[in-house]
PDB file of C-alpha atoms in Angstrom:
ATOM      1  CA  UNK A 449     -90.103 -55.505  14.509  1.00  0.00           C
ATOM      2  CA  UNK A 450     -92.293 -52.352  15.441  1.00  0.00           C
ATOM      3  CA  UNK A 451     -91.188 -53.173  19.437  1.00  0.00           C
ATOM      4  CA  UNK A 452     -87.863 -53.375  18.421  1.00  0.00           C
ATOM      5  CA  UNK A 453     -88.160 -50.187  16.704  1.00  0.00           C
ATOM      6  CA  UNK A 454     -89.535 -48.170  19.214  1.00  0.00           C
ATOM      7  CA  UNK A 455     -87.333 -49.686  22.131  1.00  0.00           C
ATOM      8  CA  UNK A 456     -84.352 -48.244  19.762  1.00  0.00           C
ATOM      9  CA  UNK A 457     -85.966 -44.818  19.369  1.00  0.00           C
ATOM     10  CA  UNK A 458     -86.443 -44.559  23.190  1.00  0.00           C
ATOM     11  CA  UNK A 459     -83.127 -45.116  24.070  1.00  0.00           C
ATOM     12  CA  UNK A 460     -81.442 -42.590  21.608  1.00  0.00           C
ATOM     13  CA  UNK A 461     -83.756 -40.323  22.908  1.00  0.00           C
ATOM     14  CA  UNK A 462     -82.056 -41.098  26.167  1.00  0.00           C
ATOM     15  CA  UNK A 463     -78.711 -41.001  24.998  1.00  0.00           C
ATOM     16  CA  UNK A 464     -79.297 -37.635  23.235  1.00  0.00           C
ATOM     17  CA  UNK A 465     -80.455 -35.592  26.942  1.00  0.00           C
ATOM     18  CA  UNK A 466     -78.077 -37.526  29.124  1.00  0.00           C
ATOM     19  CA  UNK A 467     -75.248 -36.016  26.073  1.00  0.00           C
ATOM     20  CA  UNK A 468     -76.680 -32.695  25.649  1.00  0.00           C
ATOM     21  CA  UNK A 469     -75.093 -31.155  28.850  1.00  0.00           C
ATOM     22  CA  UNK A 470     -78.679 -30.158  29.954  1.00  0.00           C
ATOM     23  CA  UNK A 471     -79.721 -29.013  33.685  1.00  0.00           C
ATOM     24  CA  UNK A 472     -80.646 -31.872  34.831  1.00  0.00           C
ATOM     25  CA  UNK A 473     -77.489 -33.715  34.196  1.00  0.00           C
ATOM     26  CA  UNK A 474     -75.347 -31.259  36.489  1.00  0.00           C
ATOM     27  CA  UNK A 475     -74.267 -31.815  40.164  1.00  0.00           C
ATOM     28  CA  UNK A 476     -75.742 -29.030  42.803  1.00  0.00           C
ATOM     29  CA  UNK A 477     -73.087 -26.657  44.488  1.00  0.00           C
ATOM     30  CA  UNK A 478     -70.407 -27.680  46.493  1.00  0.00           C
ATOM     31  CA  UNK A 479     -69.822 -26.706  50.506  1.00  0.00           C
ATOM     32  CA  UNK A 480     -66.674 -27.689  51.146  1.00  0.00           C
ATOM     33  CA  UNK A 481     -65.852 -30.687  49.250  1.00  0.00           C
ATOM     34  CA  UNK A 482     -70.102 -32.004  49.835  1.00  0.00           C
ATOM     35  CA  UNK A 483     -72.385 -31.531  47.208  1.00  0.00           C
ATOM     36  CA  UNK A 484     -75.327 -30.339  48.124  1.00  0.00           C
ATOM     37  CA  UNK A 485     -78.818 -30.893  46.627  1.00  0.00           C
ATOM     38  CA  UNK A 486     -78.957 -31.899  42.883  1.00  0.00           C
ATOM     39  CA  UNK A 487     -80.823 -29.594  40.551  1.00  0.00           C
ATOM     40  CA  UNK A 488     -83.454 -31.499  38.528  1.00  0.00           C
ATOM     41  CA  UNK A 489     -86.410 -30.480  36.614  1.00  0.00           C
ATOM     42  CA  UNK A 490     -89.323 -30.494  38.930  1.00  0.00           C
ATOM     43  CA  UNK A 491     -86.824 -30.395  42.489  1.00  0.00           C
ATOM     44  CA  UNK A 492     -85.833 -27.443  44.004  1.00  0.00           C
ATOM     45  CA  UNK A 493     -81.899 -27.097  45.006  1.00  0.00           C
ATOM     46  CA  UNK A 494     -81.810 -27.370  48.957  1.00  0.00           C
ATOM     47  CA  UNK A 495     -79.635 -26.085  51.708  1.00  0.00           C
ATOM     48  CA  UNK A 496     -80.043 -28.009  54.885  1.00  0.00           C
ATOM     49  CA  UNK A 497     -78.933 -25.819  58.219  1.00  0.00           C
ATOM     50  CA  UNK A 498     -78.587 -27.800  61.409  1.00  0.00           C
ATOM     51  CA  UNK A 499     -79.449 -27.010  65.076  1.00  0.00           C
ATOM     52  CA  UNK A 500     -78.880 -23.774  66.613  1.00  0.00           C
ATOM     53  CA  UNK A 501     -79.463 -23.554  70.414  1.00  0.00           C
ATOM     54  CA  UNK A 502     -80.396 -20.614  72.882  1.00  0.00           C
ATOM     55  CA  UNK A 503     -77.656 -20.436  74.854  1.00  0.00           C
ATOM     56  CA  UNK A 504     -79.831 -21.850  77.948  1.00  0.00           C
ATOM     57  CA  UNK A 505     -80.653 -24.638  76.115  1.00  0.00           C
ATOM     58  CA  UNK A 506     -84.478 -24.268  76.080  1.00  0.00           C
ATOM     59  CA  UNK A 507     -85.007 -23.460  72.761  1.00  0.00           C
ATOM     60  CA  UNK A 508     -83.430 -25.129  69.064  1.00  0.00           C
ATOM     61  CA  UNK A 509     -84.416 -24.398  65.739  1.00  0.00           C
ATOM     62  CA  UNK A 510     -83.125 -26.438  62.481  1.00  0.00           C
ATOM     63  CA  UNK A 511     -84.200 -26.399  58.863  1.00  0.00           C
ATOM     64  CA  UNK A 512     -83.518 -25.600  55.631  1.00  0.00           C
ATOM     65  CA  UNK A 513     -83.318 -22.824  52.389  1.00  0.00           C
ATOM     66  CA  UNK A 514     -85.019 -23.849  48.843  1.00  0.00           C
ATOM     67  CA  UNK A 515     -85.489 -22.063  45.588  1.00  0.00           C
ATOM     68  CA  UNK A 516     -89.135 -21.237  45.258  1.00  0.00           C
ATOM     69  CA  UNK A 517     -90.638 -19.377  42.512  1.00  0.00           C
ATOM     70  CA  UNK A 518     -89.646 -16.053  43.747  1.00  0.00           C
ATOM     71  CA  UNK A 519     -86.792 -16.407  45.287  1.00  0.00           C
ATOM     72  CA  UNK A 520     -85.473 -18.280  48.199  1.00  0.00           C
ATOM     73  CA  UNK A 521     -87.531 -19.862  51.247  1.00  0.00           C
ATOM     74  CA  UNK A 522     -86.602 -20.185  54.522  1.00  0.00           C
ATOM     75  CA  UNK A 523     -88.478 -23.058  56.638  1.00  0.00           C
ATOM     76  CA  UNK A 524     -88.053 -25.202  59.504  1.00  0.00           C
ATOM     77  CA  UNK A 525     -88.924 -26.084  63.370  1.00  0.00           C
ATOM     78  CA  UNK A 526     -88.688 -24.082  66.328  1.00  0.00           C
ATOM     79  CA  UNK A 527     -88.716 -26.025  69.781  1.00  0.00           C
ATOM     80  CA  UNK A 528     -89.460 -25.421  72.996  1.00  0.00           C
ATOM     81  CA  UNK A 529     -88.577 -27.868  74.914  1.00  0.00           C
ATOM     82  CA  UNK A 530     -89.272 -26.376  78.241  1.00  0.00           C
ATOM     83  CA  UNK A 531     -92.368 -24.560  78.211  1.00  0.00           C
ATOM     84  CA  UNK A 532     -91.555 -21.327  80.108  1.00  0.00           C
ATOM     85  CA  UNK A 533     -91.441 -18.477  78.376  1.00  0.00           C
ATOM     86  CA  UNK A 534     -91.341 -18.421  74.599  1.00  0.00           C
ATOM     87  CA  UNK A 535     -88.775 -19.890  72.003  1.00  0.00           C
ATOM     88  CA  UNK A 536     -87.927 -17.233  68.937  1.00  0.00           C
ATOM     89  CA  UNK A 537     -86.199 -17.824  65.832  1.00  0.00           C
ATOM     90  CA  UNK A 538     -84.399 -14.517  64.363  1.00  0.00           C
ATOM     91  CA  UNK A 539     -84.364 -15.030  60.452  1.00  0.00           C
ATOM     92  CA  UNK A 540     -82.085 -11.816  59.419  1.00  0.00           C
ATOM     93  CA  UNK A 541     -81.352 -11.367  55.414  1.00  0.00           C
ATOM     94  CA  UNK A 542     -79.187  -9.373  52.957  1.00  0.00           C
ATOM     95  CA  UNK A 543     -81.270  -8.020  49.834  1.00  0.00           C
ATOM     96  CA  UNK A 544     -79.371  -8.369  46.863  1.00  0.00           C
ATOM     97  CA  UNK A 545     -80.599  -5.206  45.130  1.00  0.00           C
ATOM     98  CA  UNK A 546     -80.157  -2.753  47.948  1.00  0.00           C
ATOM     99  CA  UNK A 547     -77.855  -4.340  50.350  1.00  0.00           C
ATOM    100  CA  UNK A 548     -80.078  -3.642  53.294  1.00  0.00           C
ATOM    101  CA  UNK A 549     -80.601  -6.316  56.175  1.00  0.00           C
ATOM    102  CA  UNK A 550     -84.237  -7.113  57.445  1.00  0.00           C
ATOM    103  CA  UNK A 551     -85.048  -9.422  59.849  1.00  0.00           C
ATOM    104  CA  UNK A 552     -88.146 -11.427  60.657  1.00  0.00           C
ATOM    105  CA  UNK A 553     -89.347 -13.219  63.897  1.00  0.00           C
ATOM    106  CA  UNK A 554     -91.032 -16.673  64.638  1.00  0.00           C
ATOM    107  CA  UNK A 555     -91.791 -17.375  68.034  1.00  0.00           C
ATOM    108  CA  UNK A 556     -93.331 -20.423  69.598  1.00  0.00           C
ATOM    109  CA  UNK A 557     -95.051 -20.250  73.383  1.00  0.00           C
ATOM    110  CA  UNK A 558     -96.621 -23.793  73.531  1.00  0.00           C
ATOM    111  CA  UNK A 559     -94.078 -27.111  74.676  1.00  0.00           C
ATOM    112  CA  UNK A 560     -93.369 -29.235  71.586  1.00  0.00           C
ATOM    113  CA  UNK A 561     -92.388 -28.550  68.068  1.00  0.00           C
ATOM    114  CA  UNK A 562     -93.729 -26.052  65.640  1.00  0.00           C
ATOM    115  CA  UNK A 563     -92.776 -25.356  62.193  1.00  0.00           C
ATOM    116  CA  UNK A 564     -92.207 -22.049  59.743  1.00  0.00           C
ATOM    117  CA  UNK A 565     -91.618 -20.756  56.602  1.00  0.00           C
ATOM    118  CA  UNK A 566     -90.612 -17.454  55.305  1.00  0.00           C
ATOM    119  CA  UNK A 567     -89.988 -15.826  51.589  1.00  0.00           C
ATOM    120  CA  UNK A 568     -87.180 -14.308  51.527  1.00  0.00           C
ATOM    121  CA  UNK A 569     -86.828 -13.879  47.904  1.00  0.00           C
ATOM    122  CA  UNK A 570     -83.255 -12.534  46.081  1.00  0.00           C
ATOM    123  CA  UNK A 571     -80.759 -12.433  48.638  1.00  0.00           C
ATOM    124  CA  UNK A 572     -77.090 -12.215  49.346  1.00  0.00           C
ATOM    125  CA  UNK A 573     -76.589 -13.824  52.945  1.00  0.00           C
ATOM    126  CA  UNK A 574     -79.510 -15.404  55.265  1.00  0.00           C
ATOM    127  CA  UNK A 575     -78.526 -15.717  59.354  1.00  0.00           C
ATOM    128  CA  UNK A 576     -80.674 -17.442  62.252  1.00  0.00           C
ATOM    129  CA  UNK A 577     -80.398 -16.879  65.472  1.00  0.00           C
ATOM    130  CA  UNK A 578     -82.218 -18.338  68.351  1.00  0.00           C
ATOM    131  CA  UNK A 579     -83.514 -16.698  71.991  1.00  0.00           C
ATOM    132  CA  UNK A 580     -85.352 -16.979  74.640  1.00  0.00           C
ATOM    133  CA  UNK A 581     -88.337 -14.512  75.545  1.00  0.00           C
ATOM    134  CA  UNK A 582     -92.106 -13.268  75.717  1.00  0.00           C
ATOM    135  CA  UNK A 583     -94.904 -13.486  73.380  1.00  0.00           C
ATOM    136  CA  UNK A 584     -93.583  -9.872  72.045  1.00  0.00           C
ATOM    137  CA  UNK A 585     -90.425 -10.151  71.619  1.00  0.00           C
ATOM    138  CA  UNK A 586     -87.224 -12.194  72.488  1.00  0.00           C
ATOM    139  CA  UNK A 587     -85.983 -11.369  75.737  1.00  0.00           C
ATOM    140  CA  UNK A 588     -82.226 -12.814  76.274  1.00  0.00           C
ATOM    141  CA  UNK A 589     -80.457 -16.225  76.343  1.00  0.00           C
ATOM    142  CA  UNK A 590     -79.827 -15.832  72.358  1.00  0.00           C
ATOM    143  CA  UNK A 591     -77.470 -17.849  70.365  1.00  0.00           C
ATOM    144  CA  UNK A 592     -74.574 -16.025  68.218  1.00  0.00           C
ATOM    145  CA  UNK A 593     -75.897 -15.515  64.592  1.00  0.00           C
ATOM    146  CA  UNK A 594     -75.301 -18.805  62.160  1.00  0.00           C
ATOM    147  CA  UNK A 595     -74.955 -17.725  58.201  1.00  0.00           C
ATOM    148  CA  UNK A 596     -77.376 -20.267  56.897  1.00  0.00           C
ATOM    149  CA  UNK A 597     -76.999 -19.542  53.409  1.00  0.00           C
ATOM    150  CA  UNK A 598     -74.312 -17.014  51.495  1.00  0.00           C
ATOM    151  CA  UNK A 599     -74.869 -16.684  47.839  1.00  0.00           C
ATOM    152  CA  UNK A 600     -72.192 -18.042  45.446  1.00  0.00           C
ATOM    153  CA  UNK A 601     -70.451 -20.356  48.226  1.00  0.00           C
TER     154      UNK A 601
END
C-alpha cells in the first residue's frame, strides 16, 4: 500500500508542473514557421547560424548564439582550408542600451579548423562576416555581412 501511495503522489506531482504553464513546458521561438531550441531548466535557448564563405572560397565559418549568464554568446569554427594567408571571422553587434555597433575579430593562420567564442552580452542584432587576410588584420576576399541573430524575430 505505501508503494502504491507514493507512485500516486509522484505522478500528481507530475501532472501539477506539466498543468501549471511553467517555463519548461513552452516551445522556443519561431524562425519562420521552425522552432528553434526549446527552453528548459538547465538548457540554454540556441540559435544555430550556418556557413558563411569568403568570397574566394578559402575560408568558412559556422556556429551558433546561446544565452549565457550575462547575456548572449557567440561561438563557433573558423576554417582555413587552404593555408595561405589567414582566415578572419568579423563578429559585429548592436548594444541594446546605446545602440552603438562594435565589432570583434577571430582570425585563424594555421590549415584546419579552429574554434571561438565571444560574450556579447544584451544585444539587438549580431552579424558575421568572413575574409581573407594577414595575421593583423583581414585583407580582402570578404563575404557580405549575414544577421546571425536579431532580437525579437
Amino acid at each position: 500500500m505505501r508503494i502504491g501511495a507514493r507512485i500516486l503522489i509522484g505522478l500528481t506531482a507530475a501532472a501539477t508542473l506539466a498543468l501549471s504553464g511553467s517555463p519548461a513546458a513552452t516551445a522556443g521561438p519561431t524562425v519562420g514557421n521552425t522552432t528553434v531550441g526549446n527552453p528548459t531548466v538547465g538548457s540554454p535557448t540556441v540559435w544555430k547560424w550556418g556557413a558563411v564563405h569568403s568570397t574566394d572560397g578559402w575560408a568558412t565559418a559556422w556556429g551558433k548564439v546561446a544565452v549565457g549568464q550575462s547575456g548572449l554568446v557567440v561561438s563557433g569554427k573558423l576554417d582555413d582550408s587552404y593555408g595561405k594567408g589567414c582566415s578572419w571571422t568579423l563578429i559585429r553587434y548592436q548594444n541594446s542600451l546605446n545602440g552603438r555597433w562594435r565589432t570583434h575579430g577571430v582570425y585563424n593562420c594555421v590549415t584546419g579548423t579552429g574554434t571561438f567564442r565571444k560574450d556579447v552580452g544584451g544585444v539587438l542584432q549580431i552579424r558575421v562576416r568572413v575574409c581573407r587576410g594577414t595575421a593583423k588584420r583581414p585583407v580582402g576576399k570578404c563575404s557580405r555581412w549575414k544577421t546571425i541573430y536579431t532580437q525579437g524575430g
